[in-house]
mmCIF file of C-alpha atoms in Angstrom:
data_model
loop_
_atom_site.group_PDB
_atom_site.id
_atom_site.type_symbol
_atom_site.label_atom_id
_atom_site.label_comp_id
_atom_site.label_asym_id
_atom_site.label_seq_id
_atom_site.Cartn_x
_atom_site.Cartn_y
_atom_site.Cartn_z
ATOM 1 C CA LYS A 1218 -45.736 8.443 -44.156
ATOM 2 C CA THR A 1219 -46.855 7.394 -47.650
ATOM 3 C CA MET A 1220 -50.354 8.722 -48.583
ATOM 4 C CA SER A 1221 -52.063 5.176 -47.591
ATOM 5 C CA GLU A 1222 -51.147 5.556 -44.056
ATOM 6 C CA GLU A 1223 -52.355 9.199 -44.037
ATOM 7 C CA TYR A 1224 -54.985 10.183 -40.583
ATOM 8 C CA LYS A 1225 -58.261 10.211 -42.389
ATOM 9 C CA PRO A 1226 -60.520 12.230 -40.210
ATOM 10 C CA LYS A 1227 -63.975 13.029 -40.869
ATOM 11 C CA ALA A 1228 -65.191 15.842 -37.863
ATOM 12 C CA VAL A 1229 -62.452 18.214 -36.465
ATOM 13 C CA LEU A 1230 -63.311 20.230 -33.889
ATOM 14 C CA ILE A 1231 -61.029 22.859 -34.079
ATOM 15 C CA THR A 1232 -61.115 25.634 -30.707
ATOM 16 C CA GLY A 1233 -59.886 28.932 -30.453
ATOM 17 C CA ALA A 1234 -60.445 29.357 -35.034
ATOM 18 C CA ALA A 1235 -62.157 32.924 -34.580
ATOM 19 C CA GLY A 1236 -58.678 33.959 -33.465
ATOM 20 C CA PHE A 1237 -55.748 34.661 -35.748
ATOM 21 C CA ILE A 1238 -53.776 31.062 -36.261
ATOM 22 C CA ALA A 1239 -56.473 28.765 -36.049
ATOM 23 C CA SER A 1240 -59.025 31.430 -38.186
ATOM 24 C CA ASN A 1241 -56.172 30.672 -41.547
ATOM 25 C CA VAL A 1242 -55.739 27.501 -40.306
ATOM 26 C CA ALA A 1243 -59.610 26.252 -40.592
ATOM 27 C CA ILE A 1244 -60.048 28.055 -44.139
ATOM 28 C CA ARG A 1245 -57.223 26.335 -45.698
ATOM 29 C CA LEU A 1246 -59.019 22.662 -44.065
ATOM 30 C CA VAL A 1247 -62.449 23.324 -44.631
ATOM 31 C CA LYS A 1248 -61.441 24.378 -48.101
ATOM 32 C CA ASN A 1249 -59.585 21.764 -49.025
ATOM 33 C CA HIS A 1250 -60.734 19.255 -47.329
ATOM 34 C CA PRO A 1251 -65.127 19.862 -48.257
ATOM 35 C CA SER A 1252 -65.480 15.623 -47.391
ATOM 36 C CA ILE A 1253 -64.672 16.767 -43.960
ATOM 37 C CA THR A 1254 -67.015 18.742 -41.034
ATOM 38 C CA PHE A 1255 -65.059 21.208 -39.702
ATOM 39 C CA VAL A 1256 -66.210 22.358 -35.969
ATOM 40 C CA ILE A 1257 -65.361 26.036 -34.776
ATOM 41 C CA LEU A 1258 -65.845 26.486 -31.519
ATOM 42 C CA ASP A 1259 -64.608 29.670 -29.656
ATOM 43 C CA LYS A 1260 -65.885 32.494 -27.150
ATOM 44 C CA LEU A 1261 -65.263 35.268 -29.416
ATOM 45 C CA ASP A 1262 -62.629 36.833 -27.164
ATOM 46 C CA TYR A 1263 -61.248 40.223 -27.744
ATOM 47 C CA CYS A 1264 -58.545 39.198 -29.684
ATOM 48 C CA ALA A 1265 -60.506 36.927 -31.860
ATOM 49 C CA ASN A 1266 -62.814 37.906 -34.683
ATOM 50 C CA PRO A 1267 -65.842 36.138 -36.886
ATOM 51 C CA LYS A 1268 -65.297 38.059 -39.529
ATOM 52 C CA ASN A 1269 -61.894 35.968 -39.601
ATOM 53 C CA LEU A 1270 -63.699 33.171 -40.616
ATOM 54 C CA ASP A 1271 -65.414 34.812 -43.447
ATOM 55 C CA PRO A 1272 -64.272 33.357 -46.272
ATOM 56 C CA VAL A 1273 -65.211 29.502 -45.782
ATOM 57 C CA LYS A 1274 -68.923 30.968 -44.142
ATOM 58 C CA GLU A 1275 -71.330 29.605 -46.866
ATOM 59 C CA CYS A 1276 -69.384 26.499 -47.345
ATOM 60 C CA LYS A 1277 -71.138 23.643 -46.064
ATOM 61 C CA ASN A 1278 -68.810 21.557 -43.970
ATOM 62 C CA PHE A 1279 -67.999 24.592 -42.345
ATOM 63 C CA LYS A 1280 -70.547 25.431 -38.424
ATOM 64 C CA PHE A 1281 -69.025 28.121 -36.113
ATOM 65 C CA VAL A 1282 -70.427 27.706 -32.366
ATOM 66 C CA LYS A 1283 -70.128 30.585 -30.128
ATOM 67 C CA GLY A 1284 -68.741 29.318 -26.537
ATOM 68 C CA ASP A 1285 -66.260 28.087 -24.152
ATOM 69 C CA ILE A 1286 -63.832 25.496 -24.260
ATOM 70 C CA LEU A 1287 -64.691 25.622 -20.656
ATOM 71 C CA SER A 1288 -68.038 24.251 -20.778
ATOM 72 C CA THR A 1289 -68.098 20.457 -20.702
ATOM 73 C CA ASP A 1290 -71.619 20.149 -21.441
ATOM 74 C CA LEU A 1291 -71.027 21.972 -24.511
ATOM 75 C CA VAL A 1292 -68.510 20.151 -25.519
ATOM 76 C CA ASN A 1293 -69.368 16.009 -24.885
ATOM 77 C CA LEU A 1294 -72.491 17.867 -26.861
ATOM 78 C CA LEU A 1295 -70.701 19.006 -30.039
ATOM 79 C CA VAL A 1296 -68.342 15.895 -30.011
ATOM 80 C CA ARG A 1297 -71.556 13.920 -29.838
ATOM 81 C CA GLN A 1298 -73.885 15.611 -32.327
ATOM 82 C CA TYR A 1299 -71.166 16.010 -35.554
ATOM 83 C CA LYS A 1300 -69.437 12.061 -34.066
ATOM 84 C CA ILE A 1301 -65.730 14.482 -33.834
ATOM 85 C CA ASP A 1302 -63.003 12.634 -34.247
ATOM 86 C CA THR A 1303 -60.374 15.082 -33.890
ATOM 87 C CA ILE A 1304 -60.063 17.788 -31.671
ATOM 88 C CA TYR A 1305 -57.212 20.522 -32.756
ATOM 89 C CA HIS A 1306 -56.640 22.459 -30.088
ATOM 90 C CA PHE A 1307 -55.627 26.220 -30.297
ATOM 91 C CA ALA A 1308 -57.306 28.292 -28.104
ATOM 92 C CA ALA A 1309 -55.289 30.270 -25.878
ATOM 93 C CA GLN A 1310 -54.597 33.277 -24.438
ATOM 94 C CA THR A 1311 -51.215 34.429 -26.098
ATOM 95 C CA HIS A 1312 -50.249 37.699 -25.588
ATOM 96 C CA VAL A 1313 -47.065 37.556 -23.090
ATOM 97 C CA ASP A 1314 -47.638 41.463 -22.856
ATOM 98 C CA ASN A 1315 -51.272 41.138 -20.901
ATOM 99 C CA SER A 1316 -49.237 37.792 -18.742
ATOM 100 C CA PHE A 1317 -47.614 40.167 -16.944
ATOM 101 C CA GLY A 1318 -50.707 41.979 -15.824
ATOM 102 C CA ASN A 1319 -53.132 39.650 -16.113
ATOM 103 C CA SER A 1320 -52.148 36.124 -15.389
ATOM 104 C CA LEU A 1321 -54.852 34.283 -13.738
ATOM 105 C CA THR A 1322 -56.680 34.725 -17.223
ATOM 106 C CA PHE A 1323 -54.226 32.601 -18.835
ATOM 107 C CA THR A 1324 -54.211 29.925 -15.896
ATOM 108 C CA ARG A 1325 -57.833 29.530 -16.292
ATOM 109 C CA ASN A 1326 -57.978 29.798 -20.461
ATOM 110 C CA ASN A 1327 -54.706 27.556 -21.478
ATOM 111 C CA VAL A 1328 -54.692 25.890 -17.961
ATOM 112 C CA LEU A 1329 -57.886 25.214 -16.909
ATOM 113 C CA GLY A 1330 -59.351 24.783 -20.596
ATOM 114 C CA THR A 1331 -56.568 22.904 -21.805
ATOM 115 C CA HIS A 1332 -57.218 20.180 -18.729
ATOM 116 C CA THR A 1333 -61.568 20.330 -19.667
ATOM 117 C CA LEU A 1334 -60.639 19.198 -23.350
ATOM 118 C CA LEU A 1335 -59.043 16.355 -22.263
ATOM 119 C CA GLU A 1336 -61.829 15.490 -19.922
ATOM 120 C CA CYS A 1337 -63.973 15.575 -22.850
ATOM 121 C CA TRP A 1338 -61.840 13.246 -25.194
ATOM 122 C CA ARG A 1339 -61.783 10.745 -21.880
ATOM 123 C CA ALA A 1340 -65.474 11.079 -21.458
ATOM 124 C CA ASN A 1341 -65.147 10.174 -25.542
ATOM 125 C CA GLN A 1342 -61.843 8.257 -26.271
ATOM 126 C CA GLU A 1343 -64.309 5.567 -28.055
ATOM 127 C CA THR A 1344 -64.762 8.000 -30.584
ATOM 128 C CA VAL A 1345 -62.487 10.313 -30.443
ATOM 129 C CA LYS A 1346 -59.159 9.302 -32.028
ATOM 130 C CA ARG A 1347 -56.816 11.649 -32.250
ATOM 131 C CA PHE A 1348 -55.658 14.922 -30.122
ATOM 132 C CA ILE A 1349 -53.810 17.536 -31.555
ATOM 133 C CA HIS A 1350 -52.210 20.450 -28.958
ATOM 134 C CA VAL A 1351 -50.971 23.466 -30.388
ATOM 135 C CA SER A 1352 -48.654 24.707 -27.885
ATOM 136 C CA THR A 1353 -45.464 27.209 -28.290
ATOM 137 C CA ASP A 1354 -41.779 27.531 -28.324
ATOM 138 C CA GLU A 1355 -41.380 29.864 -25.298
ATOM 139 C CA VAL A 1356 -42.174 26.465 -23.281
ATOM 140 C CA TYR A 1357 -38.509 26.141 -24.072
ATOM 141 C CA GLY A 1358 -37.050 29.540 -22.202
ATOM 142 C CA GLU A 1359 -34.143 31.496 -23.408
ATOM 143 C CA ASN A 1360 -31.793 29.296 -25.664
ATOM 144 C CA LYS A 1361 -28.708 30.279 -27.499
ATOM 145 C CA GLU A 1362 -27.524 29.530 -31.403
ATOM 146 C CA PRO A 1363 -25.919 26.465 -32.019
ATOM 147 C CA GLU A 1364 -21.457 26.788 -31.821
ATOM 148 C CA GLU A 1365 -19.996 26.235 -34.582
ATOM 149 C CA GLY A 1366 -19.361 22.781 -35.934
ATOM 150 C CA GLN A 1367 -22.267 21.651 -33.463
ATOM 151 C CA SER A 1368 -25.483 20.323 -35.964
ATOM 152 C CA GLU A 1369 -28.870 22.574 -36.248
ATOM 153 C CA LYS A 1370 -30.338 20.411 -33.743
ATOM 154 C CA THR A 1371 -27.934 21.746 -30.926
ATOM 155 C CA GLY A 1372 -28.268 24.401 -29.523
ATOM 156 C CA HIS A 1373 -30.852 24.515 -26.566
ATOM 157 C CA ALA A 1374 -29.968 25.930 -23.123
ATOM 158 C CA MET A 1375 -28.787 22.807 -21.807
ATOM 159 C CA GLY A 1376 -25.336 23.079 -24.369
ATOM 160 C CA GLY A 1377 -24.176 20.125 -26.713
ATOM 161 C CA VAL A 1378 -26.740 17.627 -26.075
ATOM 162 C CA GLU A 1379 -28.575 16.410 -29.336
ATOM 163 C CA PHE A 1380 -31.710 19.450 -30.229
ATOM 164 C CA ASP A 1381 -34.930 16.437 -29.377
ATOM 165 C CA GLU A 1382 -38.177 18.120 -28.662
ATOM 166 C CA SER A 1383 -39.561 14.914 -26.661
ATOM 167 C CA LYS A 1384 -36.551 15.318 -24.470
ATOM 168 C CA SER A 1385 -36.168 19.226 -23.945
ATOM 169 C CA MET A 1386 -36.830 20.724 -20.793
ATOM 170 C CA LEU A 1387 -38.902 23.192 -20.868
ATOM 171 C CA LEU A 1388 -37.794 26.171 -18.765
ATOM 172 C CA PRO A 1389 -40.622 29.358 -19.508
ATOM 173 C CA THR A 1390 -39.423 32.717 -18.398
ATOM 174 C CA ASN A 1391 -42.925 34.427 -17.908
ATOM 175 C CA PRO A 1392 -46.840 33.241 -16.796
ATOM 176 C CA TYR A 1393 -47.641 32.849 -20.453
ATOM 177 C CA ALA A 1394 -45.324 30.462 -21.173
ATOM 178 C CA ALA A 1395 -45.738 29.367 -17.956
ATOM 179 C CA SER A 1396 -49.612 28.302 -18.836
ATOM 180 C CA LYS A 1397 -49.042 26.914 -21.719
ATOM 181 C CA ALA A 1398 -46.022 24.301 -20.373
ATOM 182 C CA ALA A 1399 -48.157 23.371 -18.194
ATOM 183 C CA ALA A 1400 -50.952 22.409 -20.069
ATOM 184 C CA GLU A 1401 -48.079 20.232 -21.979
ATOM 185 C CA LEU A 1402 -47.889 18.231 -19.075
ATOM 186 C CA LEU A 1403 -51.477 17.852 -18.551
ATOM 187 C CA VAL A 1404 -51.454 16.341 -22.106
ATOM 188 C CA GLN A 1405 -48.307 14.233 -21.464
ATOM 189 C CA SER A 1406 -49.204 12.998 -18.476
ATOM 190 C CA TYR A 1407 -53.082 11.863 -19.564
ATOM 191 C CA LYS A 1408 -50.942 10.177 -22.779
ATOM 192 C CA HIS A 1409 -49.170 8.233 -19.639
ATOM 193 C CA SER A 1410 -52.111 7.532 -17.660
ATOM 194 C CA PHE A 1411 -55.051 7.511 -20.277
ATOM 195 C CA LYS A 1412 -53.150 6.776 -23.569
ATOM 196 C CA ILE A 1413 -54.476 9.433 -25.542
ATOM 197 C CA PRO A 1414 -53.142 9.442 -28.938
ATOM 198 C CA ALA A 1415 -52.080 13.531 -29.031
ATOM 199 C CA ILE A 1416 -49.762 15.034 -30.840
ATOM 200 C CA ILE A 1417 -48.196 18.488 -29.595
ATOM 201 C CA THR A 1418 -46.760 21.262 -31.665
ATOM 202 C CA ARG A 1419 -44.158 24.157 -30.379
ATOM 203 C CA GLY A 1420 -45.005 27.130 -32.892
ATOM 204 C CA ASN A 1421 -42.428 29.919 -33.873
ATOM 205 C CA ASN A 1422 -44.137 33.800 -34.044
ATOM 206 C CA VAL A 1423 -46.409 33.893 -37.109
ATOM 207 C CA TYR A 1424 -47.238 37.036 -38.700
ATOM 208 C CA GLY A 1425 -49.885 37.838 -41.788
ATOM 209 C CA PRO A 1426 -53.523 39.060 -42.772
ATOM 210 C CA ARG A 1427 -55.870 38.067 -39.812
ATOM 211 C CA GLN A 1428 -53.747 38.951 -36.608
ATOM 212 C CA TYR A 1429 -54.762 41.590 -33.378
ATOM 213 C CA PRO A 1430 -52.652 44.187 -33.493
ATOM 214 C CA GLU A 1431 -51.404 43.827 -30.056
ATOM 215 C CA LYS A 1432 -48.872 41.730 -31.422
ATOM 216 C CA LEU A 1433 -45.878 43.348 -33.136
ATOM 217 C CA ILE A 1434 -46.220 43.699 -36.935
ATOM 218 C CA PRO A 1435 -49.922 43.999 -36.921
ATOM 219 C CA LYS A 1436 -48.887 47.319 -34.271
ATOM 220 C CA PHE A 1437 -46.847 48.326 -36.367
ATOM 221 C CA ILE A 1438 -48.362 48.874 -39.239
ATOM 222 C CA TYR A 1439 -51.311 50.226 -37.836
ATOM 223 C CA ARG A 1440 -49.315 52.973 -36.400
ATOM 224 C CA MET A 1441 -47.702 53.827 -39.778
ATOM 225 C CA GLU A 1442 -50.904 53.720 -40.924
ATOM 226 C CA ARG A 1443 -51.899 56.856 -38.228
ATOM 227 C CA LYS A 1444 -48.334 57.947 -38.544
ATOM 228 C CA GLN A 1445 -47.315 57.264 -34.749
ATOM 229 C CA LYS A 1446 -44.066 56.440 -34.380
ATOM 230 C CA LEU A 1447 -42.978 52.399 -33.895
ATOM 231 C CA CYS A 1448 -42.270 52.033 -30.249
ATOM 232 C CA VAL A 1449 -39.125 49.142 -30.127
ATOM 233 C CA HIS A 1450 -39.049 47.678 -26.499
ATOM 234 C CA GLY A 1451 -35.697 48.419 -24.597
ATOM 235 C CA LYS A 1452 -32.837 48.098 -27.687
ATOM 236 C CA GLY A 1453 -34.957 46.152 -30.027
ATOM 237 C CA SER A 1454 -32.626 42.871 -29.829
ATOM 238 C CA PRO A 1455 -34.433 40.040 -29.273
ATOM 239 C CA ARG A 1456 -34.169 37.408 -31.976
ATOM 240 C CA ARG A 1457 -37.109 35.806 -33.079
ATOM 241 C CA SER A 1458 -37.928 33.381 -36.327
ATOM 242 C CA TYR A 1459 -41.408 34.727 -38.079
ATOM 243 C CA LEU A 1460 -42.777 32.210 -40.084
ATOM 244 C CA TYR A 1461 -46.089 33.504 -42.924
ATOM 245 C CA VAL A 1462 -49.936 32.538 -41.480
ATOM 246 C CA GLU A 1463 -50.417 30.758 -44.625
ATOM 247 C CA ASP A 1464 -46.635 29.103 -44.379
ATOM 248 C CA ALA A 1465 -47.720 27.749 -40.784
ATOM 249 C CA ALA A 1466 -51.567 26.401 -41.461
ATOM 250 C CA ALA A 1467 -49.698 24.709 -44.221
ATOM 251 C CA ALA A 1468 -47.681 23.326 -41.290
ATOM 252 C CA TYR A 1469 -51.029 22.621 -38.954
ATOM 253 C CA GLU A 1470 -52.438 20.772 -42.286
ATOM 254 C CA THR A 1471 -49.452 18.417 -42.196
ATOM 255 C CA VAL A 1472 -49.802 17.230 -38.766
ATOM 256 C CA LEU A 1473 -53.469 16.841 -38.863
ATOM 257 C CA PHE A 1474 -53.098 14.641 -41.829
ATOM 258 C CA LYS A 1475 -49.221 12.953 -41.693
ATOM 259 C CA GLY A 1476 -48.161 13.641 -37.634
ATOM 260 C CA LYS A 1477 -46.800 10.744 -35.718
ATOM 261 C CA ILE A 1478 -49.264 10.342 -32.196
ATOM 262 C CA GLY A 1479 -46.784 10.575 -29.655
ATOM 263 C CA GLU A 1480 -44.750 13.072 -31.144
ATOM 264 C CA ILE A 1481 -43.760 16.565 -30.545
ATOM 265 C CA TYR A 1482 -43.442 19.185 -33.678
ATOM 266 C CA ASN A 1483 -42.040 22.241 -33.779
ATOM 267 C CA VAL A 1484 -43.560 24.295 -36.165
ATOM 268 C CA GLY A 1485 -41.569 27.284 -37.522
ATOM 269 C CA THR A 1486 -38.372 28.444 -39.400
ATOM 270 C CA LYS A 1487 -34.643 28.495 -39.395
ATOM 271 C CA ASP A 1488 -34.522 32.189 -40.418
ATOM 272 C CA GLU A 1489 -34.147 35.123 -37.325
ATOM 273 C CA ILE A 1490 -34.187 38.098 -37.305
ATOM 274 C CA SER A 1491 -34.103 40.589 -34.283
ATOM 275 C CA VAL A 1492 -37.158 43.234 -33.416
ATOM 276 C CA LEU A 1493 -35.406 46.780 -34.648
ATOM 277 C CA GLU A 1494 -34.613 44.571 -38.141
ATOM 278 C CA VAL A 1495 -38.607 44.094 -38.259
ATOM 279 C CA THR A 1496 -39.098 47.498 -37.691
ATOM 280 C CA LYS A 1497 -36.737 49.198 -40.085
ATOM 281 C CA ALA A 1498 -38.471 46.308 -42.967
ATOM 282 C CA ILE A 1499 -41.698 47.369 -42.373
ATOM 283 C CA ILE A 1500 -40.586 51.343 -42.172
ATOM 284 C CA ALA A 1501 -38.921 49.964 -45.598
ATOM 285 C CA ALA A 1502 -42.151 48.752 -46.515
ATOM 286 C CA TYR A 1503 -43.710 52.048 -46.703
ATOM 287 C CA GLY A 1504 -40.495 53.199 -48.467
ATOM 288 C CA LEU A 1505 -39.266 55.500 -45.659
ATOM 289 C CA LYS A 1506 -35.826 53.667 -44.953
ATOM 290 C CA LYS A 1507 -34.238 57.274 -45.583
ATOM 291 C CA GLU A 1508 -36.656 58.779 -43.080
ATOM 292 C CA GLU A 1509 -36.552 55.442 -40.839
ATOM 293 C CA ASP A 1510 -34.706 57.316 -37.112
ATOM 294 C CA ASN A 1511 -37.443 59.639 -36.976
ATOM 295 C CA TRP A 1512 -39.626 56.452 -37.362
ATOM 296 C CA ILE A 1513 -38.530 54.073 -34.292
ATOM 297 C CA GLU A 1514 -38.996 55.264 -30.436
ATOM 298 C CA PHE A 1515 -37.306 53.278 -28.290
ATOM 299 C CA VAL A 1516 -39.802 52.499 -24.947
ATOM 300 C CA ALA A 1517 -39.511 50.707 -21.635
ATOM 301 C CA ASP A 1518 -38.414 46.455 -21.814
ATOM 302 C CA ARG A 1519 -41.021 43.950 -20.796
ATOM 303 C CA HIS A 1520 -40.400 42.881 -17.039
ATOM 304 C CA PHE A 1521 -37.708 39.630 -19.137
ATOM 305 C CA ASN A 1522 -37.476 39.602 -22.794
ATOM 306 C CA ASP A 1523 -35.806 36.314 -23.894
ATOM 307 C CA GLN A 1524 -33.121 36.819 -26.359
ATOM 308 C CA ARG A 1525 -34.143 34.230 -28.785
ATOM 309 C CA TYR A 1526 -36.171 31.089 -29.287
ATOM 310 C CA TYR A 1527 -33.314 27.886 -31.179
ATOM 311 C CA ILE A 1528 -36.096 25.458 -32.463
ATOM 312 C CA SER A 1529 -35.236 22.491 -35.379
ATOM 313 C CA VAL A 1530 -38.065 22.172 -37.615
ATOM 314 C CA GLN A 1531 -36.755 18.969 -39.152
ATOM 315 C CA LYS A 1532 -38.883 16.366 -37.407
ATOM 316 C CA LEU A 1533 -41.529 18.177 -39.613
ATOM 317 C CA GLU A 1534 -39.817 18.910 -42.998
ATOM 318 C CA GLU A 1535 -39.243 15.033 -43.010
ATOM 319 C CA LEU A 1536 -43.204 14.884 -43.483
ATOM 320 C CA GLY A 1537 -43.161 17.293 -46.329
ATOM 321 C CA TRP A 1538 -42.966 20.685 -44.955
ATOM 322 C CA LYS A 1539 -41.451 23.855 -46.066
ATOM 323 C CA PRO A 1540 -41.903 27.133 -45.518
ATOM 324 C CA LYS A 1541 -42.294 29.538 -48.887
ATOM 325 C CA VAL A 1542 -43.046 32.838 -48.145
ATOM 326 C CA SER A 1543 -39.629 35.197 -47.880
ATOM 327 C CA PHE A 1544 -40.304 37.750 -44.285
ATOM 328 C CA GLU A 1545 -40.180 40.158 -47.212
ATOM 329 C CA ASP A 1546 -42.801 38.799 -49.302
ATOM 330 C CA GLY A 1547 -44.369 38.486 -45.804
ATOM 331 C CA ILE A 1548 -44.577 42.026 -44.876
ATOM 332 C CA LYS A 1549 -45.668 42.675 -48.341
ATOM 333 C CA ARG A 1550 -49.184 41.124 -48.204
ATOM 334 C CA THR A 1551 -49.592 41.263 -44.500
ATOM 335 C CA ILE A 1552 -49.392 45.337 -45.036
ATOM 336 C CA ASP A 1553 -51.370 45.572 -48.274
ATOM 337 C CA TRP A 1554 -54.172 43.073 -46.268
ATOM 338 C CA TYR A 1555 -54.030 45.744 -43.619
ATOM 339 C CA LYS A 1556 -54.556 48.692 -46.154
ATOM 340 C CA SER A 1557 -57.219 46.876 -47.583
ATOM 341 C CA ASN A 1558 -59.445 45.581 -44.934
ATOM 342 C CA THR A 1559 -59.662 48.901 -43.012
ATOM 343 C CA ASP A 1560 -62.709 48.186 -41.055
ATOM 344 C CA HIS A 1561 -61.551 44.747 -39.856
ATOM 345 C CA TRP A 1562 -61.156 46.081 -36.336
ATOM 346 C CA ALA A 1563 -63.757 48.555 -34.850
ATOM 347 C CA GLU A 1564 -61.514 51.605 -33.640
ATOM 348 C CA ASP A 1565 -62.468 50.960 -30.216
ATOM 349 C CA ASP A 1566 -61.720 47.397 -30.098
ATOM 350 C CA ILE A 1567 -57.690 47.852 -31.109
ATOM 351 C CA ALA A 1568 -57.159 51.479 -29.068
ATOM 352 C CA GLY A 1569 -55.691 49.670 -26.202
ATOM 353 C CA ALA A 1570 -53.684 47.391 -28.450
ATOM 354 C CA LEU A 1571 -51.550 50.258 -30.659
ATOM 355 C CA VAL A 1572 -50.157 51.520 -27.047
ATOM 356 C CA PRO A 1573 -46.509 50.345 -25.903
ATOM 357 C CA HIS A 1574 -47.197 47.952 -23.530
ATOM 358 C CA PRO A 1575 -50.664 46.862 -24.171
ATOM 359 C CA ARG A 1576 -52.518 45.460 -20.986
ATOM 360 C CA ARG A 1577 -56.153 43.830 -20.294
ATOM 361 C CA PRO A 1578 -58.040 44.550 -17.095
ATOM 362 C CA LEU A 1579 -57.435 42.477 -14.963
ATOM 363 C CA ASP A 1580 -60.105 39.870 -14.934
ATOM 364 C CA ILE A 1581 -60.548 37.856 -11.845
ATOM 365 C CA HIS A 1582 -64.563 35.633 -12.408
#
C-alpha cells in the first residue's frame, strides 16, 4: 500500500496488553501515534503485569481498563464510550505446558473469549472497521524444512505445494494450539457469514523484556541469576525461530496500518535455533561457555513436542517490515533488562514458573 492508502484508525482497543507481546506493541503504538487513542483491556491474569505498561501510563492517548474479554457488556461499553474503530485482539492463554494440565482454561479464554469479541464487533459493526486477530504459528502443526530446490515458501507438512497462509491446513498438536486454531476458525466463519473486516496474524516465538518467566528464555535467565541449572526438555532438539520483541512490535504496527483486510500474515524470522543452542547461548552470554556442561540438566520431555514450525514471512516483508535485531544482540538486551528490573515480578508470582514443568492449578469456574 502507498502512504495515502494506509489505514488510519482513531481509537484502538487492544486486548491483553498487560501481557508480554501486547504491552510492547502498546508502548510502541502509544508513543509513535499520539493522535490515536489506545484503550487497553486486560484482566491481569497470572502472566500479566501492570508494570509492563509503566512507560506509557501517563500518556494522554492511553487508557487502561481492568476487565475480562468474556464480559460482553464491558466490551460493548468501551467500544461505544471511546468510539473504538479497531479491535486488536492479543488476549490469550499461551503456555503449552499449562495446556496439558489445564486445557479448559484455554478453551474458555482463547475460543469463547474470541467469540465474545466477534459478537461485540457484530453489535458495533457500523463503527468498528477492523478486527485484527493475533494467532500463532503452532496452528500449522509440525512441519519440515524445504527440500533442496524448493522455494522458501514451501516446506509445510503437506509436502511440496507452495506455502500459502490462507490455504494451509491447520494441524495443531497440543491443546493450546488447538484452542488458537478454533478461535481462528471462528474469525474465518465471521468473514464468510457476516463480512467482518478481519486480519489474522500467526507469530513465531517472541522473546525480550517484560516476558513472564514461564517461557524458555526468561526462565533460564532467572535460573542463571539464581545459580540454578537450566532444565532442557528431552534432548533440546526442537527448532524454533525466535523474534526479538521490538521487531515483533514493529511487525504488529505494520499490520495495523498497512495490513490488508482478509489477509493472514506470518510474523517471525527465517533463522532457526534449537532449544539446546538457545540454552548454550544464554550460558555463553554469562561468560560461562567453558562450564556449560555444569549448567545444563536434561529433564523429561513434554507429552508431545513439535520438532519445528517452518513459516514464510514474505507477505509481511512485502509490507515493508524486516527484523533488525540479531539473536545474539537480542539475548544480551534481554539479560540486561532482567538484571535491571529484578523487582518487576514478586517472588511469589514467579516461583512456580521456574520449575522444569510448570502447571497452573486447575480452574474450572
